[in-house]
Short mmCIF file of C-alpha atoms in Angstrom, two decimals:
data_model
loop_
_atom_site.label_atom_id
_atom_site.label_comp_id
_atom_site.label_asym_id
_atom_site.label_seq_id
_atom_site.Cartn_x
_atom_site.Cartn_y
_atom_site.Cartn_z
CA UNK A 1 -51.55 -49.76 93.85
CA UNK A 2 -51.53 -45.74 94.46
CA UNK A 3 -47.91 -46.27 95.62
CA UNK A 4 -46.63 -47.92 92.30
CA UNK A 5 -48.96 -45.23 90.07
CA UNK A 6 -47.22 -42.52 91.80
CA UNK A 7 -43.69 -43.58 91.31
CA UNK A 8 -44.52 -44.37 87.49
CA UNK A 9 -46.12 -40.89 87.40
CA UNK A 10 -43.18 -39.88 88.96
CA UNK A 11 -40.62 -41.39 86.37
CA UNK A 12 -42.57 -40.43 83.64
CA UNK A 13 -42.67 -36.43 84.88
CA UNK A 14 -38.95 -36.82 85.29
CA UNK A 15 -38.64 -37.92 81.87
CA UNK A 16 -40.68 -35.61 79.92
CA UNK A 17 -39.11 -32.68 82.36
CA UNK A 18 -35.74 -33.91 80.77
CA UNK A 19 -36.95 -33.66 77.30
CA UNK A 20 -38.85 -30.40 77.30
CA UNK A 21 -35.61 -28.91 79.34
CA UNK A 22 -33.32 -30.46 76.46
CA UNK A 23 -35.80 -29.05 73.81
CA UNK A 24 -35.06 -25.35 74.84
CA UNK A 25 -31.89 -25.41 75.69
CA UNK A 26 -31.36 -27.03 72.39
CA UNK A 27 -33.19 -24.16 70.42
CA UNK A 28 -31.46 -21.24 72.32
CA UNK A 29 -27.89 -23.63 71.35
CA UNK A 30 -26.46 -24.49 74.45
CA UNK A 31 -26.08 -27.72 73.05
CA UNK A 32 -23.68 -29.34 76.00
CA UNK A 33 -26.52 -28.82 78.32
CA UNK A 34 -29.00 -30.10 76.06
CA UNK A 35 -27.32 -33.39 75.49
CA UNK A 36 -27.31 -33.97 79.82
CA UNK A 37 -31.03 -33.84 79.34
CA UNK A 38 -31.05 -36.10 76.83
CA UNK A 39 -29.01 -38.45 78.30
CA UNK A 40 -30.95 -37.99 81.60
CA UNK A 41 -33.85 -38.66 79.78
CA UNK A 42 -32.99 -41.88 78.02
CA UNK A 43 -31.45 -43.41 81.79
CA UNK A 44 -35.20 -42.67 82.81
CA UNK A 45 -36.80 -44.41 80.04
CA UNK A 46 -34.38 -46.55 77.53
CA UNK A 47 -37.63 -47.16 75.70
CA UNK A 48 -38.63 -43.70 74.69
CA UNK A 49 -37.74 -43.29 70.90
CA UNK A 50 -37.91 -39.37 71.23
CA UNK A 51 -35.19 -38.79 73.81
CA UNK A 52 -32.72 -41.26 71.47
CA UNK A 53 -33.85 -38.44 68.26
CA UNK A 54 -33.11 -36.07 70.13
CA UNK A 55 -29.75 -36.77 71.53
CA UNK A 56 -29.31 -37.54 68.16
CA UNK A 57 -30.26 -34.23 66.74
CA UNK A 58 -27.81 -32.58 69.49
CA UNK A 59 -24.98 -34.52 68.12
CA UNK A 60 -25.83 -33.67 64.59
CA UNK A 61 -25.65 -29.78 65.74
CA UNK A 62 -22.09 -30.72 67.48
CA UNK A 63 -20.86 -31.89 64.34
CA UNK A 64 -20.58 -35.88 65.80
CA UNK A 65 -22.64 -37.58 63.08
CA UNK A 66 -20.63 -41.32 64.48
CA UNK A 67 -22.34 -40.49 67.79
CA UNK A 68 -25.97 -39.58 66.27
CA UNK A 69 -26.33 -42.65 63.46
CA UNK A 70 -26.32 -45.22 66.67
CA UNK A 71 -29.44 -43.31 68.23
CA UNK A 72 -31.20 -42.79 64.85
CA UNK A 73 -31.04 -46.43 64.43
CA UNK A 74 -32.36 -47.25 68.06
CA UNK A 75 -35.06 -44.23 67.30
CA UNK A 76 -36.12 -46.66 64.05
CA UNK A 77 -36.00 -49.98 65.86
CA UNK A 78 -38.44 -48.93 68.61
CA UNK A 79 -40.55 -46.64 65.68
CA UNK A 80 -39.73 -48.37 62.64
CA UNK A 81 -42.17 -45.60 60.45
CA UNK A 82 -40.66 -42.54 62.12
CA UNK A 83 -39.39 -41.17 58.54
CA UNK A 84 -37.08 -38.25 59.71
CA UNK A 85 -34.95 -40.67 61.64
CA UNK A 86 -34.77 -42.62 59.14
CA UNK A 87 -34.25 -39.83 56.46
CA UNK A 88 -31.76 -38.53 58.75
CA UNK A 89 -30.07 -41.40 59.29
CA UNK A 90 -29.84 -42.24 55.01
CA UNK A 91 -28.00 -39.07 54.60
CA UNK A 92 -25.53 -40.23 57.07
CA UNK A 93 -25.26 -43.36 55.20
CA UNK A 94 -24.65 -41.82 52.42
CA UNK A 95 -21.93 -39.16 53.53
CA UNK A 96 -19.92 -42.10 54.91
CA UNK A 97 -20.41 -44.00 51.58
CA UNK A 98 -22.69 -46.71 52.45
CA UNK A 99 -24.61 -46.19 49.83
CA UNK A 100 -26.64 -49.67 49.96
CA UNK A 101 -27.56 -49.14 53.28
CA UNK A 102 -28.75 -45.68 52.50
CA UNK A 103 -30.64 -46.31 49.34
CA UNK A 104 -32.51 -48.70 51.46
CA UNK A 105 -33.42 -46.51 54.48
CA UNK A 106 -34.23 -43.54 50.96
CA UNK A 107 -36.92 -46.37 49.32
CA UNK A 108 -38.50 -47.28 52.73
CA UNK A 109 -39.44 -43.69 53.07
CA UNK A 110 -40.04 -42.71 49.71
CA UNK A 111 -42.11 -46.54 49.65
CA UNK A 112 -44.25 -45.59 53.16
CA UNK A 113 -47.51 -44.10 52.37
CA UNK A 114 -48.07 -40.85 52.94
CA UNK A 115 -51.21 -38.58 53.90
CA UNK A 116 -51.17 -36.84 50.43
CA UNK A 117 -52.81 -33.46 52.28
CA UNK A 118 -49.29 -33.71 54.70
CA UNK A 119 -46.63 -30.79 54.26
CA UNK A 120 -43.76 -32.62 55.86
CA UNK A 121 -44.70 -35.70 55.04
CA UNK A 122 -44.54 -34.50 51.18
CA UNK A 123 -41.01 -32.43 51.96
CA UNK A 124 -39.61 -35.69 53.61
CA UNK A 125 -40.47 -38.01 50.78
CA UNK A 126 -39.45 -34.39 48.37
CA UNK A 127 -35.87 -35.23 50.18
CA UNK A 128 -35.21 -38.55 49.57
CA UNK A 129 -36.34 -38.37 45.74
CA UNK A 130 -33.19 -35.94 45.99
CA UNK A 131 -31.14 -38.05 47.43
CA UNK A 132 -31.88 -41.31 44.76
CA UNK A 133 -31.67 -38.72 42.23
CA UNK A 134 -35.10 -39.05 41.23
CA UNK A 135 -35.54 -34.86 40.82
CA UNK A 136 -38.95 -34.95 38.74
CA UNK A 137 -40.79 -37.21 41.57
CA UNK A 138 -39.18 -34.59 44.21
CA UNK A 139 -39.84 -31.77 42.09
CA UNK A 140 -43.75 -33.07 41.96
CA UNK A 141 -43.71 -33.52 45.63
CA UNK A 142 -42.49 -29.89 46.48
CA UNK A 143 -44.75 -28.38 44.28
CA UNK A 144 -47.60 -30.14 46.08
CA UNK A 145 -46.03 -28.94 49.60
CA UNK A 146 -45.94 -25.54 47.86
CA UNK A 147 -49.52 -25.14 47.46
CA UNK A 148 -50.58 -26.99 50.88
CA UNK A 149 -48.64 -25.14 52.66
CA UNK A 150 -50.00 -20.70 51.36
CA UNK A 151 -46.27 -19.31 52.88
CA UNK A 152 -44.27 -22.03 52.12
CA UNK A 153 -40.52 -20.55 50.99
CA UNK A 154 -38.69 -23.58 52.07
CA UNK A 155 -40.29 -25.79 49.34
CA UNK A 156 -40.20 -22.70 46.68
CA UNK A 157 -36.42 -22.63 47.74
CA UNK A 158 -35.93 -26.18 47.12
CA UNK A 159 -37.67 -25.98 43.84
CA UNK A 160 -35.34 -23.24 42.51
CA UNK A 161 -32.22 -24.94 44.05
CA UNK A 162 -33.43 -28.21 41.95
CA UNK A 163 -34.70 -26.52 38.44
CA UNK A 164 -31.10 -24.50 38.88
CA UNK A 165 -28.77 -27.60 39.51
CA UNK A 166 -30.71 -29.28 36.34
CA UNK A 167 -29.62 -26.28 34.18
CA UNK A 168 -33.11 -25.24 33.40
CA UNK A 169 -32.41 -21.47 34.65
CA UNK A 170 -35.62 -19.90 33.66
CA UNK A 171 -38.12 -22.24 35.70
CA UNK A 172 -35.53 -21.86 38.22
CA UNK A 173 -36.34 -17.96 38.62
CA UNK A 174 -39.25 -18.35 38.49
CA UNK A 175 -39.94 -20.22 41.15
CA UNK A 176 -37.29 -18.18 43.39
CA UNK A 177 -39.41 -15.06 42.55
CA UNK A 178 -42.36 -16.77 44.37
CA UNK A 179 -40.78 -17.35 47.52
CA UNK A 180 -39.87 -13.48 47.38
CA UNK A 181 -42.99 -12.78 46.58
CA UNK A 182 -43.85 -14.59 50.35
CA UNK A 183 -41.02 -12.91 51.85
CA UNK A 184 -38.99 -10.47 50.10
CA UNK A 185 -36.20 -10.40 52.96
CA UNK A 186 -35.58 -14.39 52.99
CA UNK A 187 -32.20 -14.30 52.64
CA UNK A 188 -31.32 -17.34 50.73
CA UNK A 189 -33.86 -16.92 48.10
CA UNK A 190 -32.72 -13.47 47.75
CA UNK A 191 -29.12 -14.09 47.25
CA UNK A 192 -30.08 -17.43 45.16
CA UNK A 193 -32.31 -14.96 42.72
CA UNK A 194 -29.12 -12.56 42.17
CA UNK A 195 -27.52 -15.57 40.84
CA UNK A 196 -30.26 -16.75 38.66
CA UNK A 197 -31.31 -13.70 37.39
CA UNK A 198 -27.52 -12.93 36.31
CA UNK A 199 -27.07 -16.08 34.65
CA UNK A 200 -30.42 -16.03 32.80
CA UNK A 201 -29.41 -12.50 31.47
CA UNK A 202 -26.76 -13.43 30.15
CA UNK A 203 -27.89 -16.92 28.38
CA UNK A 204 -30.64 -14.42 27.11
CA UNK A 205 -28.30 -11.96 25.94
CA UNK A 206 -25.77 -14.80 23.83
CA UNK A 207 -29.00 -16.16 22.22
CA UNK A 208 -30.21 -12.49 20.92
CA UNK A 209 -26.82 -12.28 20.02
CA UNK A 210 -26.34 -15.61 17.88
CA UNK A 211 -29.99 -14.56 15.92
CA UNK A 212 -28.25 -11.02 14.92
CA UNK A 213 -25.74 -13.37 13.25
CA UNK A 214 -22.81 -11.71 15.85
CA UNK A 215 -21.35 -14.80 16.79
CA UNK A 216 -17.88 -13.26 18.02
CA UNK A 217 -20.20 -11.00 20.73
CA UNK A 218 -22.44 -14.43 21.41
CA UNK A 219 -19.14 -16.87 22.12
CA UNK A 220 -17.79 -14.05 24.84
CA UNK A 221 -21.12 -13.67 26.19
CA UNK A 222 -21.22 -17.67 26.65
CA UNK A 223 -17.74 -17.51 28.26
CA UNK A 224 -19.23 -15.08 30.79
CA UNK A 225 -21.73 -17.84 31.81
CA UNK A 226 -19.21 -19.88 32.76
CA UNK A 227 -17.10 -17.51 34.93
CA UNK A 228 -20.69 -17.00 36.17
CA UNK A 229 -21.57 -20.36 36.89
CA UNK A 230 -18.50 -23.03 36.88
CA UNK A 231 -19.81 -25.36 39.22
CA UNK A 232 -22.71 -26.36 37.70
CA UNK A 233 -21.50 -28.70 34.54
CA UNK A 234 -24.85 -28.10 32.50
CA UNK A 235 -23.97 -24.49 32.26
CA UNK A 236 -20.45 -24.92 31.32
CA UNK A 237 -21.47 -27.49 28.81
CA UNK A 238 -24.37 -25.82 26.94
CA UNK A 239 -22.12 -22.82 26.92
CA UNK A 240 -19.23 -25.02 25.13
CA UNK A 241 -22.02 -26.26 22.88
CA UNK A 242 -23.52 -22.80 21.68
CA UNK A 243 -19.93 -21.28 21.44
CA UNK A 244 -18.80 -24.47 19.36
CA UNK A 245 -22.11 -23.54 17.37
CA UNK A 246 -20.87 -19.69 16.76
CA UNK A 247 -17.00 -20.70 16.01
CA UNK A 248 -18.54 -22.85 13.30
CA UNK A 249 -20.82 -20.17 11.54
CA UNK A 250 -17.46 -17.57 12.16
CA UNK A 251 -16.21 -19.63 9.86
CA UNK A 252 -13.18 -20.33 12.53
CA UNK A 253 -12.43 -24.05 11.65
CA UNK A 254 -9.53 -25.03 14.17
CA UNK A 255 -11.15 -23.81 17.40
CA UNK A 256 -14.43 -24.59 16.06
CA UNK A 257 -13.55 -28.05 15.81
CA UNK A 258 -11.58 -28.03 19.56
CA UNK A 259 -14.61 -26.36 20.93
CA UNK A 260 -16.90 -29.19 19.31
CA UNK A 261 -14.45 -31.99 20.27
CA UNK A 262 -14.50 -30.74 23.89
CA UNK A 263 -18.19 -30.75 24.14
CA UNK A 264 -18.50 -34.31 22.31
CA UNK A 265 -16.10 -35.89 24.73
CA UNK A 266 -18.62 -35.92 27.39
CA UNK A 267 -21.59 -36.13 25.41
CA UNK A 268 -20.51 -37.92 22.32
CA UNK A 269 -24.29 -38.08 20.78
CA UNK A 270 -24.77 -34.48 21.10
CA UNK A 271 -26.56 -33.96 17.88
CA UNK A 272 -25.69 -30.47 18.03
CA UNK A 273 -22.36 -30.45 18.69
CA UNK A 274 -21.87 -32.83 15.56
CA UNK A 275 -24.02 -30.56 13.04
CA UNK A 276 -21.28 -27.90 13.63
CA UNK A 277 -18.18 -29.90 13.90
CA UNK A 278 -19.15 -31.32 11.10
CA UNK A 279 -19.98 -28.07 9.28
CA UNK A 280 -16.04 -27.04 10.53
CA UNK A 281 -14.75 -29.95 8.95
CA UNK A 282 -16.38 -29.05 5.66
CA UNK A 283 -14.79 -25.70 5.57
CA UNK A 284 -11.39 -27.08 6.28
CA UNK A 285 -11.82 -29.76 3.49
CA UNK A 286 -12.09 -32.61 6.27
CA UNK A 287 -14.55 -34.25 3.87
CA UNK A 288 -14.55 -37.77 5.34
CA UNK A 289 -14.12 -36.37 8.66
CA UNK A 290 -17.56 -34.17 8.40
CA UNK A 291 -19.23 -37.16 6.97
CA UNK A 292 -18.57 -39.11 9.39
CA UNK A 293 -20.18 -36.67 12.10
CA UNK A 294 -23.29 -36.51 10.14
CA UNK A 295 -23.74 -39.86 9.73
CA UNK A 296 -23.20 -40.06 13.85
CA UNK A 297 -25.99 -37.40 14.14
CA UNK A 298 -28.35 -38.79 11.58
CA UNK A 299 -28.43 -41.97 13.49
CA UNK A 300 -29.54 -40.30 16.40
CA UNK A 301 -31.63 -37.53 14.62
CA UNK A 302 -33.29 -39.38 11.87
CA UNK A 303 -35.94 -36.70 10.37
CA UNK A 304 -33.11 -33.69 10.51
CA UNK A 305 -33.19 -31.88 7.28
CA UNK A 306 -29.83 -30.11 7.77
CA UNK A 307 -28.04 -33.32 8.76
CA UNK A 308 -29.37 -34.75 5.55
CA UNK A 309 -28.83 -32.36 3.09
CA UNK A 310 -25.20 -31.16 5.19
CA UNK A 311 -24.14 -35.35 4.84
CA UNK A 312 -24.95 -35.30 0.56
CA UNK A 313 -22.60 -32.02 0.45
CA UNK A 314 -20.40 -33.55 2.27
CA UNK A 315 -20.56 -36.93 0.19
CA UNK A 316 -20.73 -34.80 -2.86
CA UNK A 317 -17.46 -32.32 -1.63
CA UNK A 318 -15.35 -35.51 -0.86
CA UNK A 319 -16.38 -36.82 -4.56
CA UNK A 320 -15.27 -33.59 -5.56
CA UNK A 321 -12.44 -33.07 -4.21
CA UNK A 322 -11.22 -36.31 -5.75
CA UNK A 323 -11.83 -34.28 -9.50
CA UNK A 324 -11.10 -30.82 -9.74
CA UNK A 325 -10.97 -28.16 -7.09
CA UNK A 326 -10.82 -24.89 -8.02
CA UNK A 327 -10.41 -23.82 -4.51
CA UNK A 328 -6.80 -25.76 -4.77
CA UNK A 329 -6.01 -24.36 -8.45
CA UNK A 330 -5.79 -20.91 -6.78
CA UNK A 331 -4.36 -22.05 -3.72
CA UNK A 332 -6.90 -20.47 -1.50
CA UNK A 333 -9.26 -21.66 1.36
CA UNK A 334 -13.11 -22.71 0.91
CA UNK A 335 -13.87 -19.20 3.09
CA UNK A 336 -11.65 -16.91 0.53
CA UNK A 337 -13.36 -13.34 -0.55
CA UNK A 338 -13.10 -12.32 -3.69
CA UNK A 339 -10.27 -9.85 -3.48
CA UNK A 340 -8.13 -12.57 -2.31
CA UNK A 341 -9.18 -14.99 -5.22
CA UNK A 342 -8.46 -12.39 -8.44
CA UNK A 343 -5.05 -11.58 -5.97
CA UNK A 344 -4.25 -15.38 -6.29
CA UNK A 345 -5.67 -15.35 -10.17
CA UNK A 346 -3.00 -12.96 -11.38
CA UNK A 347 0.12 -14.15 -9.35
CA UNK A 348 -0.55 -17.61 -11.05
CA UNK A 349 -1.50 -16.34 -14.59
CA UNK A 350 1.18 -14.29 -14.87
CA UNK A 351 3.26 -17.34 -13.73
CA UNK A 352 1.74 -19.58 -16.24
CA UNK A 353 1.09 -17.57 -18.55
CA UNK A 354 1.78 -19.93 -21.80
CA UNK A 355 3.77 -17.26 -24.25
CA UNK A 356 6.60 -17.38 -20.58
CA UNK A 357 7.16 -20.83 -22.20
CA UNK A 358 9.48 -22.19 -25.87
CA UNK A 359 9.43 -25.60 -24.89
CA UNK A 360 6.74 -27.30 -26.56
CA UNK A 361 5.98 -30.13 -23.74
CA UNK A 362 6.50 -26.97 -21.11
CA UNK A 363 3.85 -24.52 -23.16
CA UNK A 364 1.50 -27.51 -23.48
CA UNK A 365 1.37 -28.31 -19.91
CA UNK A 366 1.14 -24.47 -19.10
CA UNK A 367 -1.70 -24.44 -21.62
CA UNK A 368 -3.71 -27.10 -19.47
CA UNK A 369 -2.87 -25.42 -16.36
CA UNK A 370 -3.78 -21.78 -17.40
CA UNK A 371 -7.01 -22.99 -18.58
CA UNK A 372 -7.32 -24.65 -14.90
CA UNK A 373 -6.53 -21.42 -13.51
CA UNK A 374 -8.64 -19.15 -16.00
CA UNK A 375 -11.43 -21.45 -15.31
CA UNK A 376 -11.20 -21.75 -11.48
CA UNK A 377 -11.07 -17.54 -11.38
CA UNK A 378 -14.56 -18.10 -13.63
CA UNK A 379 -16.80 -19.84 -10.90
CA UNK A 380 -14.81 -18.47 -7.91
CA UNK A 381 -15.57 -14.72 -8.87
CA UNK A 382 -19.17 -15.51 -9.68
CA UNK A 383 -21.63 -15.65 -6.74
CA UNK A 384 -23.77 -18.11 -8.22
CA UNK A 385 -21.12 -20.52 -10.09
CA UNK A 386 -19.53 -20.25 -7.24
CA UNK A 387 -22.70 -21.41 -4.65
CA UNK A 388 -23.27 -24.16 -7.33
CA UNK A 389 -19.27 -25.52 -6.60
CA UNK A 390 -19.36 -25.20 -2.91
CA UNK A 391 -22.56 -27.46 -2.87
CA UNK A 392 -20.27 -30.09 -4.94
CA UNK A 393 -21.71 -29.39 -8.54
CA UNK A 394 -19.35 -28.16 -11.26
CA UNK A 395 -20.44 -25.59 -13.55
CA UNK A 396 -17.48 -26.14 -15.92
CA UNK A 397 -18.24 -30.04 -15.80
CA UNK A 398 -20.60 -30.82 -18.78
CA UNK A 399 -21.82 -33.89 -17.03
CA UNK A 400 -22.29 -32.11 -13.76
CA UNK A 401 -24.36 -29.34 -15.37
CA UNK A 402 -26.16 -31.00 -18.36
CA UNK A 403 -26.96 -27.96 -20.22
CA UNK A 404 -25.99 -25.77 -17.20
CA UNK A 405 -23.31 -22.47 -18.04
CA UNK A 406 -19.70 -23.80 -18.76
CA UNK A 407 -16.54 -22.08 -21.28
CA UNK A 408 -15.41 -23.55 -23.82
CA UNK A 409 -12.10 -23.27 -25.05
CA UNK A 410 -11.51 -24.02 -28.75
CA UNK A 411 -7.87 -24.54 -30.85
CA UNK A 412 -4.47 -24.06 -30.51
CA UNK A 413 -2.32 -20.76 -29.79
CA UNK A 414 -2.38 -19.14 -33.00
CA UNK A 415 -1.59 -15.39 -32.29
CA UNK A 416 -0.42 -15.80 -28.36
CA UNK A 417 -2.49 -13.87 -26.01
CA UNK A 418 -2.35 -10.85 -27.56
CA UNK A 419 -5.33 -8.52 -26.55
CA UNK A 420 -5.88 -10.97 -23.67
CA UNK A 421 -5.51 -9.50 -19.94
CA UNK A 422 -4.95 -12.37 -17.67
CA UNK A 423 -4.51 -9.26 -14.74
CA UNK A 424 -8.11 -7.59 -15.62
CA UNK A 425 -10.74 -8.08 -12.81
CA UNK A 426 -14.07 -8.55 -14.95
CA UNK A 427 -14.81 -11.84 -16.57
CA UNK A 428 -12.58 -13.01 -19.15
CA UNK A 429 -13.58 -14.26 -22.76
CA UNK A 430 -11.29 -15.87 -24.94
CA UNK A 431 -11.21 -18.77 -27.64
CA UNK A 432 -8.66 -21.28 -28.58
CA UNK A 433 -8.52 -23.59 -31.40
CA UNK A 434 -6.73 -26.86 -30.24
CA UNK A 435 -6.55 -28.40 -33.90
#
């Protein structure tokens, strides 16, 4: 009986000799050395689920994942709740595209129950939320791990590394600044801040921008974050989205509406994106285009005010447009000054200017259309006729202004224009009598 207790003694020395040999040599990376204890140790003892994780781990550092996914799974059949091996082994799965198979080993870990006071067994679980995709149940996990653990950096790391990847940039330094605050030489959290803290200054620096109303200094700003960050499609995106916001308030339809469509290609429902596109289509006179965008956005934004009240100018500019446009009478766009309106004014009243025409059919029709034009110089030269017509109400429209400011022109041509100025630049008053 001694006999047979020695020579089990015996085997088991040999074995555990193997392993803590393998062990070092494995940590000071003579890996090829490593692995002959490993293998030594599994010939002494094909039972011992250690040996087969580590072998495994050694071929994981040699770069042979083929080799290391057979052991994991022997390390799992002989310890079927040994989660690393079978974390370990899911991320194999899952780099050679089995993705069934490793969504199954991910819920048996993330499904075993864990010691809720346990740092690794929190990071493990923390790892295969990751891996399903599930970041808020790995992001609750790490923070736990964070606090159990009074220096832990790896899970502060992993927190930044998951806020960042989300887009959410500022919880993202933040919790990069408290693993520097553990260790202000950890080199991955330092070089991970650099990055953060540059991209946060800049989003921070478009935004102050775009409330100073300098949207041309804001859009370049938001093309910096993407030079800064192109990897990372929430950055690129919200930076389409806020430069498709400041192209629209420039006032620059065509890219504003590129911009816009770029951004609503991958997201169609962005609310945001539509508000603006649809506010670009307005300015270039795309009324049913614009009103279709609002009505996209108001069914996914119910209580918005400015999709509302931008979807009845819209309705009320496309009813409009179907009447009289003054903006078209001038031939100038919705965004015109006022130097370029009384510019247009005079080249057309001198051009239909009714005494340039004998022919009585010819001087009535330049009658009508000098009115048109007299009129449309009227409301576009006056701020606040002018506001009233860009928010589809005609001042010169008795029925749109019920009682509201609006010429009159009375009788016939008795007399020409004499004394009249059609090239002056203050308002005009004149009377006709069409008898």
């Amino acid at each position: 009986m001694d006999l047979i207790s020695g020579v089990i003694c015996g085997q088991d020395g040999g074995v555990e000799n193997h392993l803590e040999m393998g062990k070092k040599l494995l940590a000071a990376g003579q890996l090829a050395d490593a692995l002959s204890h490993f293998h030594s140790a599994i010939d002494g003892d094909p039972k011992n689920y250690m040996a087969f994780y580590r072998r495994a781990t050694v071929y994981l550092a040699m770069g042979k994942s083929k080799s290391a996914l057979p052991d994991l799974s022997k390390v799992i059949e002989l310890k079927p709740d040994f989660t690393s091996a079978r974390l370990q082994r899911g991320n194999l799965l899952l780099k050679q595209g089995r993705l069934d198979e490793a969504e199954r080993d991910f819920k048996k870990v993330v499904s075993h129950d864990i010691i809720v006071w346990d740092v690794t067994s929190r990071e493990l679980r923390a790892e295969c939320f990751i891996q399903m995709g599930e970041m808020g149940k790995a992001i609750s996990d790490l923070k736990a791990a964070s606090k159990l653990k009074s220096d832990n950096t790896k899970a502060f790391y992993k927190l930044s590394t998951i806020y960042y990847n989300l887009g959410d940039h500022e919880m993202s330094l933040t919790e990069v600044r408290e693993c520097l605050k553990l260790d202000p030489d950890h080199k991955q959290c330092y070089s991970h801040y650099k990055q953060v803290k540059k991209l946060n200054k800049q989003i921070q620096s478009a935004e102050e921008l775009i409330q100073q109303q300098r949207y041309g200094d804001a859009a370049r700003k938001y093309e910096s974050v993407v030079e800064t960050e192109p990897n990372v499609p929430q950055y690129s995106h919200h930076a389409k989205e806020r430069i498709c916001h400041c192209l629209a308030q420039q006032q620059d339809m065509n890219r504003a509406i590129t911009v816009c469509s770029e951004v609503l290609q991958s997201d169609p429902h962005n609310v945001n994106a539509l508000k603006d596109r649809a506010e670009a289509y307005l300015l270039d006179e795309q009324y049913e285009e614009a009103i279709k965008d609002y009505e996209n956005a108001r069914d996914h934004s119910e209580n918005d005010r400015q999709i509302k009240e931008g979807l009845e100018k819209a309705q009320r500019l496309l009813k409009q447009s179907q009447k009289r446009d003054y903006y078209k009478i001038l031939g100038v766009k919705r965004n015109a000054q006022k130097k370029e309106i009384v510019k247009a004014y005079r080249k057309l009243a001198h051009q239909w200017h009714p005494d340039n025409f004998q022919d009585p059919e010819e001087k009535k029709k330049a009658e009508k259309k000098f009115i048109d034009i007299a009129q449309a110089k009227e409301v576009l030269t006056d701020p606040e006729m002018r506001q009233k017509f860009d928010h589809g109400e005609d001042p010169m429209d008795p029925e749109s202004q019920q009682g509201g400011h609006h010429q009159n022109f009375h009788g016939g041509w008795n007399g020409g224009f004499q004394g009249f100025n059609p090239f002056g630049s203050g308002p005009f008053n004149f009377k006709f009598n069409f008898q």
